[in-house]
Amino acid sequence: MRVSDARYSRDRLRFDLALRLIQHEARTSTIRVWTGLSDDRIRKLYRSYLVEGDGSNLARHRGKSPQQTAFFTRTPAMREESSLLASVCYLLGVMPAGKVADAQRTLPGVQRGAALCEAFENYRDLVQSPRISFEHAVFLVTALARSDEIHATLCRDCNALIVVDRYCLPSRRCSACEAGSQGRLFM
Ligand SMILES: [Zn+2]
């Protein structure tokens, strides 16, 4: 492969990821960090996407990105959704092998970004009315990699991957096993 070809395909991957992130309503800052593209190029992509694609109902998110890990664990239903998304992220290689202290800086990249999109799309397909936005998915992956407030562990009864809060007394059981032990059907 010639240098120019290699550069072309690298740029191509960045643009493909940026378009995918735009479709998932990611913030400009998120797109910049994960693709390495400049704000100016992202704005141009937005514009061409709105003109050519069906971007009419696309939401632009401004303000702060999600920062509360309690979002993922506050109700049994949210714990279940977060655990499902986290499982897909682990399966598709989005998660790093070990704990990462500086996850916000070290995780982003084109390859992991594409895997995260894949995981997010799978999650949206699996859940009837998904409550986790793409920005929250990025936050979930970062928080799990950091492992200081929430972390992933296995249900002690069935070994399913679950997301638990470090500060709360963890039940260490997935919602299905929890519901089973209470003698009622979950959902
Ligand atoms: Zn279980």
Coordinates of N, CA and C and ligand atoms in Angstrom, one line a residue, residues 154-162 172-178, ligand 1:
L154 N -19.6 -10.3 37.9 CA -20.5 -11.3 37.4 C -21.6 -11.7 38.5
C155 N -22.8 -11.9 38.0 CA -23.8 -12.4 38.9 C -23.4 -13.7 39.6
R156 N -23.5 -13.7 40.9 CA -23.0 -14.8 41.7 C -23.8 -16.1 41.4
D157 N -25.1 -16.0 40.9 CA -25.9 -17.1 40.6 C -25.8 -17.7 39.2
C158 N -25.8 -16.8 38.2 CA -25.8 -17.2 36.8 C -24.6 -16.8 36.0
N159 N -23.7 -16.0 36.6 CA -22.5 -15.5 35.9 C -22.7 -14.5 34.8
A160 N -23.9 -13.9 34.7 CA -24.2 -12.9 33.8 C -23.4 -11.6 34.2
L161 N -22.9 -10.8 33.2 CA -22.2 -9.6 33.6 C -23.2 -8.6 34.1
I162 N -22.8 -8.0 35.2 CA -23.7 -6.9 35.7 C -22.9 -5.7 36.1
R172 N -24.9 -8.2 43.9 CA -24.1 -9.1 43.2 C -24.9 -10.2 42.4
R173 N -26.2 -9.8 42.2 CA -27.0 -10.7 41.4 C -27.7 -9.9 40.3
C174 N -27.9 -10.6 39.2 CA -28.5 -9.9 38.1 C -30.0 -9.8 38.4
S175 N -30.7 -8.9 37.6 CA -32.1 -8.7 37.9 C -33.0 -9.9 37.8
A176 N -32.6 -10.8 36.8 CA -33.4 -12.0 36.6 C -33.3 -12.9 37.8
C177 N -32.1 -13.1 38.3 CA -31.9 -14.0 39.5 C -32.5 -13.4 40.7
E178 N -32.4 -12.0 40.8 CA -33.0 -11.3 41.9 C -34.5 -11.5 41.9
Ligands
ZN1 ZN -28.1 -14.0 37.5

